[in-house]
Amino acid sequence: MINLKLKLFKMRWHIPRNLLMCIYLLLITGALSAQDAPTPIPPAPTLTPPTLVPALDAGAEEGVVSQSGVARIIESGRVRVGILYNEPPFGELNVRGELSGFDADLAAAIAETWGVDLRLKQVTRQTAQSMLMGGEVDLLIAAQVHRRELATQYEFSQTYHLGSQSVMVRAGDGGIKTLPELVNKRIGVTLGTPSEAALAAWSQRSGVAVTAVPFPLFERGYAALMAGEIDGIVGSRYALARIASQPDTILIIDTPLELEPYAIAMPPQDVNLRNLVNQTLQYLRIEGTLTDLRGQYFPESSYLPSVWAALPDSAPQPDQFNSVVTYPAQYVVPRLQTERVLRVALPRLPEGDAQTDSLRRLDTFYRGLVDEIGRRWQVRVEYVLVETPTQGLEAVANGQADFAVGVQANWEWDERVDFSGPYLLRGLRLLLKQNSNTFGFEELRGGRYVAYPIEQPELQALAIATAEEFNAVIRTYGAREQDLAHAIVDENNADAAFADSIALLPFIEQYANQT
């Protein structure tokens, strides 16, 4: 049996991240009403209604700002952060009258990075937006989940913590260990919280019918679970873990109902302040602070914000960012609503031998993604073919395209275009034989051969340089991309292959069961 494995190298400059620049995709969400009695949630219908072109908020102009919050932070020498005082582990006022928690420590790290004083101000779920829009605080770092319905109320940073709405069941009770096993079970939700919507949306997506049992308080739902009155309860994963007084008696199902991206909120359309915050989050990731905070407050989590290309080595400072907010001459959404045409910059497939299997797969993926967006928005897609990712960025910046695919988020472009979150993560990997006792470049010492795709000659030098970092000397062997695995398995011309994961993944499937 010959099996192949991939080895990931966690080196910042080896892991490109393809990002999509576009308006966030909108999904239809049904309105949910709280009811006093258990309500059966039916399975999802076969057809999904299309996601229409997003409508502009009639009151959006009221939130337009001419001066960025960056200017006020520079002038005053301090940043005012709204934070919750009763939401552990994000923010909590302890018995000594000190504020502690993930959000409190993150706010302190941001202020220290900027070299300004920190003023923490208490907000509640009811007062947070009014205090932000009224200028009482500059930022909200208040266990705020980035939800689609809040997009017109706030400008959001990158996700700094990825949580979830999850389900807790009694350990060993009826063998419930996975979400599908909740079929026809009674599941508790807390009225007026995201748990209601999360359970309903998951039931519709999965087709698994459950009965929602509403409770006025989360604690009452937990008591009902432990008393055997319900089969499970929904809540944020950290809240479920904290409420369990006897951890051995409960089980939190691994698969979440819904992911919850926690982000920093600021006044809408203040893109300069948003860029300052995002660059700071990325700097704190590289510098190690975010890793330390994650380990302290969410040790079970592996999430960290993605890092854009061209991130400066030095700490970002407020005076490096524009204090005046500029707006586009024409917004994309109104044109989409009238013309019903979506213009998308797409990398052109090369001809001849340069057209590799991985490039064809990427082209199929990009077109499938864009066509699905067009279908949901009910618009016609027009592709603007470009030769390089830079040309795609230029097409967006110059108004020739509405968004571009196949590009990488880059700080050198942050003043000209907007980037969405990542939709595809890829990077350079080693392809190795299973059971070869080789786990990376360190084990390739002694002049062993590493194959690289001849279509990307720059990878030859990169493989040699990477091996030298591990004090290993290797020899290289050039092969066509589609022949990389053959060089290892069939021809024995190489001990490993070094290439983009998009190029290597098909070989894992091809050789999975070959004898």
JSON list of N, CA and C in Angstrom, two decimals, residues 467-511:
[
{"chain": "A", "resi": 467, "resn": "ALA", "atom": "N", "xyz": [15.53, 24.26, 2.99]},
{"chain": "A", "resi": 467, "resn": "ALA", "atom": "CA", "xyz": [16.30, 23.16, 3.56]},
{"chain": "A", "resi": 467, "resn": "ALA", "atom": "C", "xyz": [17.48, 23.68, 4.36]},
{"chain": "A", "resi": 468, "resn": "GLU", "atom": "N", "xyz": [18.13, 24.73, 3.88]},
{"chain": "A", "resi": 468, "resn": "GLU", "atom": "CA", "xyz": [19.27, 25.30, 4.60]},
{"chain": "A", "resi": 468, "resn": "GLU", "atom": "C", "xyz": [18.86, 25.84, 5.96]},
{"chain": "A", "resi": 469, "resn": "GLU", "atom": "N", "xyz": [17.61, 26.33, 6.08]},
{"chain": "A", "resi": 469, "resn": "GLU", "atom": "CA", "xyz": [17.13, 26.80, 7.38]},
{"chain": "A", "resi": 469, "resn": "GLU", "atom": "C", "xyz": [17.12, 25.67, 8.41]},
{"chain": "A", "resi": 470, "resn": "PHE", "atom": "N", "xyz": [16.98, 24.44, 7.93]},
{"chain": "A", "resi": 470, "resn": "PHE", "atom": "CA", "xyz": [16.97, 23.27, 8.82]},
{"chain": "A", "resi": 470, "resn": "PHE", "atom": "C", "xyz": [18.32, 22.54, 8.79]},
{"chain": "A", "resi": 471, "resn": "ASN", "atom": "N", "xyz": [19.36, 23.25, 8.30]},
{"chain": "A", "resi": 471, "resn": "ASN", "atom": "CA", "xyz": [20.71, 22.67, 8.21]},
{"chain": "A", "resi": 471, "resn": "ASN", "atom": "C", "xyz": [20.72, 21.39, 7.38]},
{"chain": "A", "resi": 472, "resn": "ALA", "atom": "N", "xyz": [19.91, 21.37, 6.34]},
{"chain": "A", "resi": 472, "resn": "ALA", "atom": "CA", "xyz": [19.85, 20.22, 5.45]},
{"chain": "A", "resi": 472, "resn": "ALA", "atom": "C", "xyz": [20.33, 20.62, 4.06]},
{"chain": "A", "resi": 473, "resn": "VAL", "atom": "N", "xyz": [21.06, 19.71, 3.43]},
{"chain": "A", "resi": 473, "resn": "VAL", "atom": "CA", "xyz": [21.51, 19.90, 2.05]},
{"chain": "A", "resi": 473, "resn": "VAL", "atom": "C", "xyz": [20.73, 18.94, 1.17]},
{"chain": "A", "resi": 474, "resn": "ILE", "atom": "N", "xyz": [20.03, 19.48, 0.17]},
{"chain": "A", "resi": 474, "resn": "ILE", "atom": "CA", "xyz": [19.21, 18.64, -0.70]},
{"chain": "A", "resi": 474, "resn": "ILE", "atom": "C", "xyz": [19.66, 18.81, -2.14]},
{"chain": "A", "resi": 475, "resn": "ARG", "atom": "N", "xyz": [19.24, 17.88, -2.98]},
{"chain": "A", "resi": 475, "resn": "ARG", "atom": "CA", "xyz": [19.38, 18.01, -4.42]},
{"chain": "A", "resi": 475, "resn": "ARG", "atom": "C", "xyz": [17.98, 18.12, -5.01]},
{"chain": "A", "resi": 476, "resn": "THR", "atom": "N", "xyz": [17.86, 18.80, -6.13]},
{"chain": "A", "resi": 476, "resn": "THR", "atom": "CA", "xyz": [16.54, 19.06, -6.70]},
{"chain": "A", "resi": 476, "resn": "THR", "atom": "C", "xyz": [16.37, 18.33, -8.02]},
{"chain": "A", "resi": 477, "resn": "TYR", "atom": "N", "xyz": [15.11, 18.08, -8.34]},
{"chain": "A", "resi": 477, "resn": "TYR", "atom": "CA", "xyz": [14.76, 17.36, -9.56]},
{"chain": "A", "resi": 477, "resn": "TYR", "atom": "C", "xyz": [13.54, 18.03, -10.17]},
{"chain": "A", "resi": 478, "resn": "GLY", "atom": "N", "xyz": [13.67, 18.56, -11.38]},
{"chain": "A", "resi": 478, "resn": "GLY", "atom": "CA", "xyz": [12.56, 19.23, -12.03]},
{"chain": "A", "resi": 478, "resn": "GLY", "atom": "C", "xyz": [11.65, 18.25, -12.76]},
{"chain": "A", "resi": 479, "resn": "ALA", "atom": "N", "xyz": [10.35, 18.42, -12.57]},
{"chain": "A", "resi": 479, "resn": "ALA", "atom": "CA", "xyz": [9.37, 17.57, -13.24]},
{"chain": "A", "resi": 479, "resn": "ALA", "atom": "C", "xyz": [8.14, 18.39, -13.57]},
{"chain": "A", "resi": 480, "resn": "ARG", "atom": "N", "xyz": [7.39, 17.94, -14.58]},
{"chain": "A", "resi": 480, "resn": "ARG", "atom": "CA", "xyz": [6.14, 18.62, -14.87]},
{"chain": "A", "resi": 480, "resn": "ARG", "atom": "C", "xyz": [5.21, 18.48, -13.66]},
{"chain": "A", "resi": 481, "resn": "GLU", "atom": "N", "xyz": [4.36, 19.47, -13.46]},
{"chain": "A", "resi": 481, "resn": "GLU", "atom": "CA", "xyz": [3.49, 19.46, -12.29]},
{"chain": "A", "resi": 481, "resn": "GLU", "atom": "C", "xyz": [2.71, 18.15, -12.18]},
{"chain": "A", "resi": 482, "resn": "GLN", "atom": "N", "xyz": [2.16, 17.67, -13.30]},
{"chain": "A", "resi": 482, "resn": "GLN", "atom": "CA", "xyz": [1.33, 16.47, -13.25]},
{"chain": "A", "resi": 482, "resn": "GLN", "atom": "C", "xyz": [2.15, 15.20, -13.01]},
{"chain": "A", "resi": 483, "resn": "ASP", "atom": "N", "xyz": [3.49, 15.31, -13.05]},
{"chain": "A", "resi": 483, "resn": "ASP", "atom": "CA", "xyz": [4.35, 14.14, -12.85]},
{"chain": "A", "resi": 483, "resn": "ASP", "atom": "C", "xyz": [5.07, 14.13, -11.51]},
{"chain": "A", "resi": 484, "resn": "LEU", "atom": "N", "xyz": [4.75, 15.07, -10.62]},
{"chain": "A", "resi": 484, "resn": "LEU", "atom": "CA", "xyz": [5.49, 15.17, -9.37]},
{"chain": "A", "resi": 484, "resn": "LEU", "atom": "C", "xyz": [5.38, 13.90, -8.53]},
{"chain": "A", "resi": 485, "resn": "ALA", "atom": "N", "xyz": [4.17, 13.36, -8.41]},
{"chain": "A", "resi": 485, "resn": "ALA", "atom": "CA", "xyz": [4.00, 12.14, -7.61]},
{"chain": "A", "resi": 485, "resn": "ALA", "atom": "C", "xyz": [4.67, 10.95, -8.28]},
{"chain": "A", "resi": 486, "resn": "HIS", "atom": "N", "xyz": [4.64, 10.90, -9.60]},
{"chain": "A", "resi": 486, "resn": "HIS", "atom": "CA", "xyz": [5.29, 9.79, -10.31]},
{"chain": "A", "resi": 486, "resn": "HIS", "atom": "C", "xyz": [6.79, 9.77, -10.02]},
{"chain": "A", "resi": 487, "resn": "ALA", "atom": "N", "xyz": [7.37, 10.96, -9.88]},
{"chain": "A", "resi": 487, "resn": "ALA", "atom": "CA", "xyz": [8.80, 11.03, -9.59]},
{"chain": "A", "resi": 487, "resn": "ALA", "atom": "C", "xyz": [9.13, 10.40, -8.25]},
{"chain": "A", "resi": 488, "resn": "ILE", "atom": "N", "xyz": [8.17, 10.42, -7.32]},
{"chain": "A", "resi": 488, "resn": "ILE", "atom": "CA", "xyz": [8.39, 9.84, -5.99]},
{"chain": "A", "resi": 488, "resn": "ILE", "atom": "C", "xyz": [8.02, 8.36, -5.97]},
{"chain": "A", "resi": 489, "resn": "VAL", "atom": "N", "xyz": [6.84, 8.03, -6.49]},
{"chain": "A", "resi": 489, "resn": "VAL", "atom": "CA", "xyz": [6.27, 6.69, -6.32]},
{"chain": "A", "resi": 489, "resn": "VAL", "atom": "C", "xyz": [6.72, 5.73, -7.41]},
{"chain": "A", "resi": 490, "resn": "ASP", "atom": "N", "xyz": [6.60, 6.14, -8.67]},
{"chain": "A", "resi": 490, "resn": "ASP", "atom": "CA", "xyz": [6.83, 5.22, -9.78]},
{"chain": "A", "resi": 490, "resn": "ASP", "atom": "C", "xyz": [8.27, 5.20, -10.27]},
{"chain": "A", "resi": 491, "resn": "GLU", "atom": "N", "xyz": [8.89, 6.39, -10.34]},
{"chain": "A", "resi": 491, "resn": "GLU", "atom": "CA", "xyz": [10.23, 6.47, -10.93]},
{"chain": "A", "resi": 491, "resn": "GLU", "atom": "C", "xyz": [11.34, 6.47, -9.89]},
{"chain": "A", "resi": 492, "resn": "ASN", "atom": "N", "xyz": [10.99, 6.74, -8.63]},
{"chain": "A", "resi": 492, "resn": "ASN", "atom": "CA", "xyz": [11.98, 6.81, -7.55]},
{"chain": "A", "resi": 492, "resn": "ASN", "atom": "C", "xyz": [13.09, 7.81, -7.86]},
{"chain": "A", "resi": 493, "resn": "ASN", "atom": "N", "xyz": [12.73, 8.89, -8.54]},
{"chain": "A", "resi": 493, "resn": "ASN", "atom": "CA", "xyz": [13.71, 9.93, -8.85]},
{"chain": "A", "resi": 493, "resn": "ASN", "atom": "C", "xyz": [13.78, 11.01, -7.77]},
{"chain": "A", "resi": 494, "resn": "ALA", "atom": "N", "xyz": [12.85, 10.97, -6.82]},
{"chain": "A", "resi": 494, "resn": "ALA", "atom": "CA", "xyz": [12.82, 11.98, -5.77]},
{"chain": "A", "resi": 494, "resn": "ALA", "atom": "C", "xyz": [12.26, 11.37, -4.49]},
{"chain": "A", "resi": 495, "resn": "ASP", "atom": "N", "xyz": [12.66, 11.96, -3.37]},
{"chain": "A", "resi": 495, "resn": "ASP", "atom": "CA", "xyz": [12.17, 11.51, -2.06]},
{"chain": "A", "resi": 495, "resn": "ASP", "atom": "C", "xyz": [10.98, 12.34, -1.60]},
{"chain": "A", "resi": 496, "resn": "ALA", "atom": "N", "xyz": [10.79, 13.50, -2.21]},
{"chain": "A", "resi": 496, "resn": "ALA", "atom": "CA", "xyz": [9.68, 14.39, -1.83]},
{"chain": "A", "resi": 496, "resn": "ALA", "atom": "C", "xyz": [9.42, 15.34, -2.98]},
{"chain": "A", "resi": 497, "resn": "ALA", "atom": "N", "xyz": [8.27, 15.99, -2.94]},
{"chain": "A", "resi": 497, "resn": "ALA", "atom": "CA", "xyz": [7.93, 17.02, -3.93]},
{"chain": "A", "resi": 497, "resn": "ALA", "atom": "C", "xyz": [7.52, 18.28, -3.19]},
{"chain": "A", "resi": 498, "resn": "PHE", "atom": "N", "xyz": [7.96, 19.42, -3.72]},
{"chain": "A", "resi": 498, "resn": "PHE", "atom": "CA", "xyz": [7.72, 20.72, -3.08]},
{"chain": "A", "resi": 498, "resn": "PHE", "atom": "C", "xyz": [6.93, 21.58, -4.06]},
{"chain": "A", "resi": 499, "resn": "ALA", "atom": "N", "xyz": [5.68, 21.91, -3.71]},
{"chain": "A", "resi": 499, "resn": "ALA", "atom": "CA", "xyz": [4.85, 22.68, -4.63]},
{"chain": "A", "resi": 499, "resn": "ALA", "atom": "C", "xyz": [3.65, 23.25, -3.88]},
{"chain": "A", "resi": 500, "resn": "ASP", "atom": "N", "xyz": [2.84, 24.00, -4.62]},
{"chain": "A", "resi": 500, "resn": "ASP", "atom": "CA", "xyz": [1.61, 24.56, -4.08]},
{"chain": "A", "resi": 500, "resn": "ASP", "atom": "C", "xyz": [0.65, 23.42, -3.73]},
{"chain": "A", "resi": 501, "resn": "SER", "atom": "N", "xyz": [-0.08, 23.60, -2.63]},
{"chain": "A", "resi": 501, "resn": "SER", "atom": "CA", "xyz": [-1.01, 22.55, -2.20]},
{"chain": "A", "resi": 501, "resn": "SER", "atom": "C", "xyz": [-2.07, 22.27, -3.24]},
{"chain": "A", "resi": 502, "resn": "ILE", "atom": "N", "xyz": [-2.45, 23.27, -4.05]},
{"chain": "A", "resi": 502, "resn": "ILE", "atom": "CA", "xyz": [-3.44, 23.05, -5.10]},
{"chain": "A", "resi": 502, "resn": "ILE", "atom": "C", "xyz": [-2.93, 22.03, -6.11]},
{"chain": "A", "resi": 503, "resn": "ALA", "atom": "N", "xyz": [-1.63, 22.04, -6.35]},
{"chain": "A", "resi": 503, "resn": "ALA", "atom": "CA", "xyz": [-1.04, 21.10, -7.29]},
{"chain": "A", "resi": 503, "resn": "ALA", "atom": "C", "xyz": [-0.86, 19.71, -6.70]},
{"chain": "A", "resi": 504, "resn": "LEU", "atom": "N", "xyz": [-0.69, 19.62, -5.38]},
{"chain": "A", "resi": 504, "resn": "LEU", "atom": "CA", "xyz": [-0.36, 18.34, -4.75]},
{"chain": "A", "resi": 504, "resn": "LEU", "atom": "C", "xyz": [-1.57, 17.55, -4.26]},
{"chain": "A", "resi": 505, "resn": "LEU", "atom": "N", "xyz": [-2.65, 18.22, -3.92]},
{"chain": "A", "resi": 505, "resn": "LEU", "atom": "CA", "xyz": [-3.79, 17.52, -3.34]},
{"chain": "A", "resi": 505, "resn": "LEU", "atom": "C", "xyz": [-4.35, 16.39, -4.21]},
{"chain": "A", "resi": 506, "resn": "PRO", "atom": "N", "xyz": [-4.44, 16.55, -5.54]},
{"chain": "A", "resi": 506, "resn": "PRO", "atom": "CA", "xyz": [-4.96, 15.43, -6.35]},
{"chain": "A", "resi": 506, "resn": "PRO", "atom": "C", "xyz": [-4.15, 14.15, -6.22]},
{"chain": "A", "resi": 507, "resn": "PHE", "atom": "N", "xyz": [-2.86, 14.26, -5.95]},
{"chain": "A", "resi": 507, "resn": "PHE", "atom": "CA", "xyz": [-2.03, 13.06, -5.81]},
{"chain": "A", "resi": 507, "resn": "PHE", "atom": "C", "xyz": [-2.39, 12.28, -4.55]},
{"chain": "A", "resi": 508, "resn": "ILE", "atom": "N", "xyz": [-2.83, 12.98, -3.51]},
{"chain": "A", "resi": 508, "resn": "ILE", "atom": "CA", "xyz": [-3.24, 12.30, -2.28]},
{"chain": "A", "resi": 508, "resn": "ILE", "atom": "C", "xyz": [-4.41, 11.37, -2.59]},
{"chain": "A", "resi": 509, "resn": "GLU", "atom": "N", "xyz": [-5.37, 11.85, -3.39]},
{"chain": "A", "resi": 509, "resn": "GLU", "atom": "CA", "xyz": [-6.51, 11.02, -3.76]},
{"chain": "A", "resi": 509, "resn": "GLU", "atom": "C", "xyz": [-6.09, 9.91, -4.72]},
{"chain": "A", "resi": 510, "resn": "GLN", "atom": "N", "xyz": [-5.22, 10.23, -5.66]},
{"chain": "A", "resi": 510, "resn": "GLN", "atom": "CA", "xyz": [-4.84, 9.26, -6.67]},
{"chain": "A", "resi": 510, "resn": "GLN", "atom": "C", "xyz": [-4.12, 8.06, -6.08]},
{"chain": "A", "resi": 511, "resn": "TYR", "atom": "N", "xyz": [-3.28, 8.28, -5.07]},
{"chain": "A", "resi": 511, "resn": "TYR", "atom": "CA", "xyz": [-2.47, 7.20, -4.52]},
{"chain": "A", "resi": 511, "resn": "TYR", "atom": "C", "xyz": [-2.98, 6.70, -3.17]}
]
